[in-house]
Amino acid sequence: DQQVKQNSPSLSVQEGRISILNCDYTNSMFDYFLWYKKYPAEGPTFLISISSIKDKNEDGRFTVFLNKSAKHLSLHIVPSQPGDSAVYFCAASEGTDKLIFGTGTRLQVFP
Amino acid sequence: SQTIHQWPATLVQPVGSPLSLECTVEGTSNPNLYWYRQAAGRGLQLLFYSVGIGQISSEVPQNLSASRPQDRQFILSSKKLLLSDSGFYLCAWGGYTFGSGTRLTVV
């Protein structure tokens, strides 16, 4: 049973435009959500997180939105840059640092 | 700052051979440690986690085992590898810091 889902396996965006990556979850007890970026043959690197008491968190070009009623979160990258091309994972936790990851979305930013 | 050392970076092993992957953490004490696996075309699956020496919790039934002999050491093992054990294995501390991973190919 996949508790965290990323239904789009890939996304292609032109440089300078907005990238929107989506994530859905089923466990209403999740209270902390994270986004990671991963290059091939490397470990994931933490990008941004959001607590369930908030609905938006912003860090530079990255903004995460949380819609608890819909059990949905999204990562917005504005403006997108070629260096953003990677696989993005969302993850969720329930009061601990044990994370449940989604299946990932491969983002390609083209010139 | 906290760092995680994971080795080897790549490994090719025959079916039926044993496995030992090691992960060590620096810069923190009594960390919660995790082993994840990314199989081809799939997300990161939590395999084991440990909240302290000798304390191991398994998330999914499988051909692998884990041990925590020291506070900052976490080991992933198998007595006999299967083809399905191939994947990219990641050690993590807490929810933020990941090792560089081990690419395991079972042939």
mmCIF file of C-alpha atoms in Angstrom:
data_model
loop_
_atom_site.group_PDB
_atom_site.id
_atom_site.type_symbol
_atom_site.label_atom_id
_atom_site.label_comp_id
_atom_site.label_asym_id
_atom_site.label_seq_id
_atom_site.Cartn_x
_atom_site.Cartn_y
_atom_site.Cartn_z
ATOM 1 C CA ASP A 1 0.000 0.000 0.000
ATOM 2 C CA GLN A 2 1.628 3.204 -1.241
ATOM 3 C CA GLN A 3 0.936 5.863 1.385
ATOM 4 C CA VAL A 4 2.729 8.588 -0.552
ATOM 5 C CA LYS A 5 2.173 8.858 -4.281
ATOM 6 C CA GLN A 6 3.691 10.894 -7.050
ATOM 7 C CA ASN A 7 1.493 10.142 -10.016
ATOM 8 C CA SER A 8 3.612 11.895 -12.623
ATOM 9 C CA PRO A 9 6.774 9.920 -13.321
ATOM 10 C CA SER A 10 8.215 12.720 -15.423
ATOM 11 C CA LEU A 11 7.841 16.414 -16.174
ATOM 12 C CA SER A 12 9.440 18.569 -18.833
ATOM 13 C CA VAL A 13 9.603 22.359 -18.410
ATOM 14 C CA GLN A 14 11.249 25.154 -20.317
ATOM 15 C CA GLU A 15 13.954 27.161 -18.567
ATOM 16 C CA GLY A 16 12.543 30.227 -16.822
ATOM 17 C CA ARG A 17 9.057 28.755 -16.467
ATOM 18 C CA ILE A 18 7.441 27.314 -13.369
ATOM 19 C CA SER A 19 7.833 23.653 -12.469
ATOM 20 C CA ILE A 20 5.038 22.142 -10.392
ATOM 21 C CA LEU A 21 5.580 18.741 -8.853
ATOM 22 C CA ASN A 22 2.685 17.039 -7.123
ATOM 23 C CA CYS A 23 2.374 14.541 -4.309
ATOM 24 C CA ASP A 24 -0.635 12.861 -2.683
ATOM 25 C CA TYR A 25 -0.812 10.955 0.566
ATOM 26 C CA THR A 26 -3.362 8.730 2.252
ATOM 27 C CA ASN A 27 -2.343 8.730 5.925
ATOM 28 C CA SER A 28 -4.051 11.603 7.745
ATOM 29 C CA MET A 29 -1.634 11.154 10.667
ATOM 30 C CA PHE A 30 1.308 12.458 8.646
ATOM 31 C CA ASP A 31 2.355 15.766 10.170
ATOM 32 C CA TYR A 32 5.574 16.657 8.390
ATOM 33 C CA PHE A 33 6.363 16.668 4.694
ATOM 34 C CA LEU A 34 9.645 17.024 2.850
ATOM 35 C CA TRP A 35 10.930 17.349 -0.682
ATOM 36 C CA TYR A 36 14.235 15.902 -1.840
ATOM 37 C CA LYS A 37 16.227 16.218 -5.020
ATOM 38 C CA LYS A 38 18.235 13.294 -6.280
ATOM 39 C CA TYR A 39 20.828 12.945 -9.005
ATOM 40 C CA PRO A 40 21.727 9.487 -10.383
ATOM 41 C CA ALA A 41 24.089 7.471 -8.198
ATOM 42 C CA GLU A 42 23.892 10.003 -5.387
ATOM 43 C CA GLY A 43 21.963 10.241 -2.148
ATOM 44 C CA PRO A 44 18.936 12.541 -1.972
ATOM 45 C CA THR A 45 19.511 16.086 -0.810
ATOM 46 C CA PHE A 46 16.955 17.864 1.295
ATOM 47 C CA LEU A 47 15.232 20.804 -0.380
ATOM 48 C CA ILE A 48 12.359 22.109 1.692
ATOM 49 C CA SER A 49 9.846 20.931 4.255
ATOM 50 C CA ILE A 50 6.491 21.901 5.697
ATOM 51 C CA SER A 51 4.703 21.147 8.912
ATOM 52 C CA SER A 52 1.032 20.225 8.875
ATOM 53 C CA ILE A 53 0.216 23.370 10.828
ATOM 54 C CA LYS A 54 1.196 25.468 7.807
ATOM 55 C CA ASP A 55 -0.093 25.563 4.267
ATOM 56 C CA LYS A 56 2.884 27.224 2.588
ATOM 57 C CA ASN A 57 6.615 27.412 3.038
ATOM 58 C CA GLU A 58 8.988 29.314 0.803
ATOM 59 C CA ASP A 59 12.750 29.166 0.368
ATOM 60 C CA GLY A 60 14.175 31.110 -2.529
ATOM 61 C CA ARG A 61 12.953 29.631 -5.795
ATOM 62 C CA PHE A 62 11.242 26.753 -3.997
ATOM 63 C CA THR A 63 7.770 26.877 -2.474
ATOM 64 C CA VAL A 64 5.857 23.985 -0.986
ATOM 65 C CA PHE A 65 2.080 24.113 -0.645
ATOM 66 C CA LEU A 66 0.089 21.793 1.594
ATOM 67 C CA ASN A 67 -3.638 21.111 1.243
ATOM 68 C CA LYS A 68 -4.520 18.915 4.216
ATOM 69 C CA SER A 69 -8.167 18.455 3.289
ATOM 70 C CA ALA A 70 -7.142 17.089 -0.096
ATOM 71 C CA LYS A 71 -4.092 15.273 1.321
ATOM 72 C CA HIS A 72 -2.037 16.910 -1.377
ATOM 73 C CA LEU A 73 1.205 18.828 -1.498
ATOM 74 C CA SER A 74 3.085 20.437 -4.327
ATOM 75 C CA LEU A 75 6.522 21.859 -4.960
ATOM 76 C CA HIS A 76 6.834 24.941 -7.127
ATOM 77 C CA ILE A 77 10.153 25.922 -8.633
ATOM 78 C CA VAL A 78 10.272 29.410 -10.097
ATOM 79 C CA PRO A 79 12.101 30.148 -12.311
ATOM 80 C CA SER A 80 13.202 26.683 -13.396
ATOM 81 C CA GLN A 81 16.848 26.268 -14.318
ATOM 82 C CA PRO A 82 18.654 23.485 -16.227
ATOM 83 C CA GLY A 83 20.479 22.568 -13.002
ATOM 84 C CA ASP A 84 17.118 21.689 -11.473
ATOM 85 C CA SER A 85 16.926 18.646 -13.732
ATOM 86 C CA ALA A 86 16.834 15.672 -11.360
ATOM 87 C CA VAL A 87 14.430 13.258 -9.724
ATOM 88 C CA TYR A 88 12.295 14.827 -7.002
ATOM 89 C CA PHE A 89 10.891 12.809 -4.131
ATOM 90 C CA CYS A 90 8.283 13.862 -1.651
ATOM 91 C CA ALA A 91 8.306 12.237 1.766
ATOM 92 C CA ALA A 92 6.078 12.243 4.814
ATOM 93 C CA SER A 93 6.470 11.379 8.458
ATOM 94 C CA GLU A 94 4.243 10.855 11.461
ATOM 95 C CA GLY A 95 5.913 12.498 14.440
ATOM 96 C CA THR A 96 9.286 10.840 13.873
ATOM 97 C CA ASP A 97 12.137 11.073 11.417
ATOM 98 C CA LYS A 98 11.088 7.795 9.769
ATOM 99 C CA LEU A 99 10.154 8.845 6.252
ATOM 100 C CA ILE A 100 7.769 7.349 3.738
ATOM 101 C CA PHE A 101 8.810 8.341 0.230
ATOM 102 C CA GLY A 102 6.885 8.723 -2.970
ATOM 103 C CA THR A 103 8.034 7.076 -6.182
ATOM 104 C CA GLY A 104 9.628 10.231 -7.544
ATOM 105 C CA THR A 105 9.144 12.574 -10.509
ATOM 106 C CA ARG A 106 11.889 13.117 -13.043
ATOM 107 C CA LEU A 107 12.099 16.800 -13.912
ATOM 108 C CA GLN A 108 13.799 17.918 -17.087
ATOM 109 C CA VAL A 109 14.378 21.628 -17.634
ATOM 110 C CA PHE A 110 15.285 22.424 -21.229
ATOM 111 C CA PRO A 111 16.711 25.681 -22.624
ATOM 112 C CA SER B 1 28.144 19.096 11.007
ATOM 113 C CA GLN B 2 26.837 15.585 10.499
ATOM 114 C CA THR B 3 28.217 13.394 7.759
ATOM 115 C CA ILE B 4 27.467 9.869 6.651
ATOM 116 C CA HIS B 5 30.035 7.574 5.130
ATOM 117 C CA GLN B 6 28.778 4.690 3.081
ATOM 118 C CA TRP B 7 30.789 2.089 1.193
ATOM 119 C CA PRO B 8 31.391 0.621 -1.224
ATOM 120 C CA ALA B 9 29.996 2.911 -3.917
ATOM 121 C CA THR B 10 29.377 0.066 -6.338
ATOM 122 C CA LEU B 11 29.269 -3.680 -5.914
ATOM 123 C CA VAL B 12 28.679 -6.578 -8.280
ATOM 124 C CA GLN B 13 27.960 -9.854 -6.540
ATOM 125 C CA PRO B 14 26.893 -13.287 -7.788
ATOM 126 C CA VAL B 15 23.613 -14.823 -6.739
ATOM 127 C CA GLY B 16 23.999 -16.748 -3.503
ATOM 128 C CA SER B 17 26.968 -14.762 -2.244
ATOM 129 C CA PRO B 18 26.923 -12.861 1.067
ATOM 130 C CA LEU B 19 26.599 -9.103 1.417
ATOM 131 C CA SER B 20 27.836 -6.539 3.898
ATOM 132 C CA LEU B 21 27.273 -2.816 3.419
ATOM 133 C CA GLU B 22 28.552 -0.450 6.052
ATOM 134 C CA CYS B 23 27.425 2.991 7.102
ATOM 135 C CA THR B 24 29.064 5.224 9.699
ATOM 136 C CA VAL B 25 27.954 8.590 10.992
ATOM 137 C CA GLU B 26 30.070 11.461 12.269
ATOM 138 C CA GLY B 27 29.133 14.575 14.147
ATOM 139 C CA THR B 28 26.234 13.258 16.159
ATOM 140 C CA SER B 29 25.512 10.813 18.926
ATOM 141 C CA ASN B 30 22.677 8.340 19.379
ATOM 142 C CA PRO B 31 21.324 8.964 15.910
ATOM 143 C CA ASN B 32 18.312 7.267 14.402
ATOM 144 C CA LEU B 33 19.675 5.422 11.397
ATOM 145 C CA TYR B 34 17.884 4.076 8.340
ATOM 146 C CA TRP B 35 18.505 1.826 5.359
ATOM 147 C CA TYR B 36 16.560 2.560 2.186
ATOM 148 C CA ARG B 37 16.567 0.860 -1.192
ATOM 149 C CA GLN B 38 15.724 2.316 -4.558
ATOM 150 C CA ALA B 39 14.993 -0.441 -7.043
ATOM 151 C CA ALA B 40 15.042 0.301 -10.761
ATOM 152 C CA GLY B 41 12.160 2.609 -11.697
ATOM 153 C CA ARG B 42 10.857 2.765 -8.159
ATOM 154 C CA GLY B 43 10.908 5.103 -5.203
ATOM 155 C CA LEU B 44 12.840 4.900 -1.969
ATOM 156 C CA GLN B 45 11.667 2.020 0.157
ATOM 157 C CA LEU B 46 12.461 1.957 3.873
ATOM 158 C CA LEU B 47 14.074 -1.366 4.777
ATOM 159 C CA PHE B 48 15.309 -1.022 8.361
ATOM 160 C CA TYR B 49 15.626 1.558 11.060
ATOM 161 C CA SER B 50 17.474 1.669 14.341
ATOM 162 C CA VAL B 51 17.029 3.958 17.331
ATOM 163 C CA GLY B 52 20.043 2.595 19.206
ATOM 164 C CA ILE B 53 22.696 -0.086 19.575
ATOM 165 C CA GLY B 54 21.251 -3.526 18.977
ATOM 166 C CA GLN B 55 17.787 -2.132 18.191
ATOM 167 C CA ILE B 56 16.596 -2.954 14.682
ATOM 168 C CA SER B 57 13.135 -2.650 13.193
ATOM 169 C CA SER B 58 12.323 -4.203 9.845
ATOM 170 C CA GLU B 59 9.792 -2.550 7.607
ATOM 171 C CA VAL B 60 9.391 -5.216 4.945
ATOM 172 C CA PRO B 61 10.025 -8.965 4.917
ATOM 173 C CA GLN B 62 13.018 -9.722 2.754
ATOM 174 C CA ASN B 63 16.277 -11.479 2.265
ATOM 175 C CA LEU B 64 18.259 -8.841 4.132
ATOM 176 C CA SER B 65 19.132 -8.108 7.740
ATOM 177 C CA ALA B 66 20.609 -5.158 9.595
ATOM 178 C CA SER B 67 22.743 -4.703 12.674
ATOM 179 C CA ARG B 68 23.849 -1.786 14.834
ATOM 180 C CA PRO B 69 26.997 -2.912 16.660
ATOM 181 C CA GLN B 70 28.032 0.605 17.621
ATOM 182 C CA ASP B 71 26.200 3.878 18.120
ATOM 183 C CA ARG B 72 27.404 5.359 14.844
ATOM 184 C CA GLN B 73 27.608 2.186 12.750
ATOM 185 C CA PHE B 74 24.821 0.560 10.807
ATOM 186 C CA ILE B 75 25.362 -2.563 8.702
ATOM 187 C CA LEU B 76 23.163 -4.140 6.041
ATOM 188 C CA SER B 77 23.757 -7.825 5.378
ATOM 189 C CA SER B 78 22.589 -10.855 3.516
ATOM 190 C CA LYS B 79 23.695 -14.465 3.770
ATOM 191 C CA LYS B 80 22.669 -15.320 0.194
ATOM 192 C CA LEU B 81 21.898 -12.636 -2.342
ATOM 193 C CA LEU B 82 19.001 -12.911 -4.777
ATOM 194 C CA LEU B 83 18.690 -11.225 -8.164
ATOM 195 C CA SER B 84 15.859 -9.142 -6.712
ATOM 196 C CA ASP B 85 18.258 -7.626 -4.163
ATOM 197 C CA SER B 86 19.777 -5.474 -6.901
ATOM 198 C CA GLY B 87 19.250 -1.782 -6.327
ATOM 199 C CA PHE B 88 20.628 1.429 -4.926
ATOM 200 C CA TYR B 89 21.031 1.273 -1.161
ATOM 201 C CA LEU B 90 21.068 4.400 0.953
ATOM 202 C CA CYS B 91 21.902 4.928 4.584
ATOM 203 C CA ALA B 92 20.324 7.911 6.298
ATOM 204 C CA TRP B 93 20.558 9.746 9.582
ATOM 205 C CA GLY B 94 17.390 11.339 10.844
ATOM 206 C CA GLY B 95 15.268 12.698 8.056
ATOM 207 C CA TYR B 96 17.723 15.015 6.400
ATOM 208 C CA THR B 97 21.123 13.458 5.835
ATOM 209 C CA PHE B 98 21.724 10.663 3.353
ATOM 210 C CA GLY B 99 24.868 8.827 2.406
ATOM 211 C CA SER B 100 26.084 8.715 -1.161
ATOM 212 C CA GLY B 101 24.643 5.259 -1.715
ATOM 213 C CA THR B 102 25.804 1.837 -2.902
ATOM 214 C CA ARG B 103 24.808 0.514 -6.302
ATOM 215 C CA LEU B 104 24.419 -3.259 -5.878
ATOM 216 C CA THR B 105 24.087 -5.468 -8.932
ATOM 217 C CA VAL B 106 23.434 -9.142 -8.324
ATOM 218 C CA VAL B 107 24.368 -11.278 -11.328
#
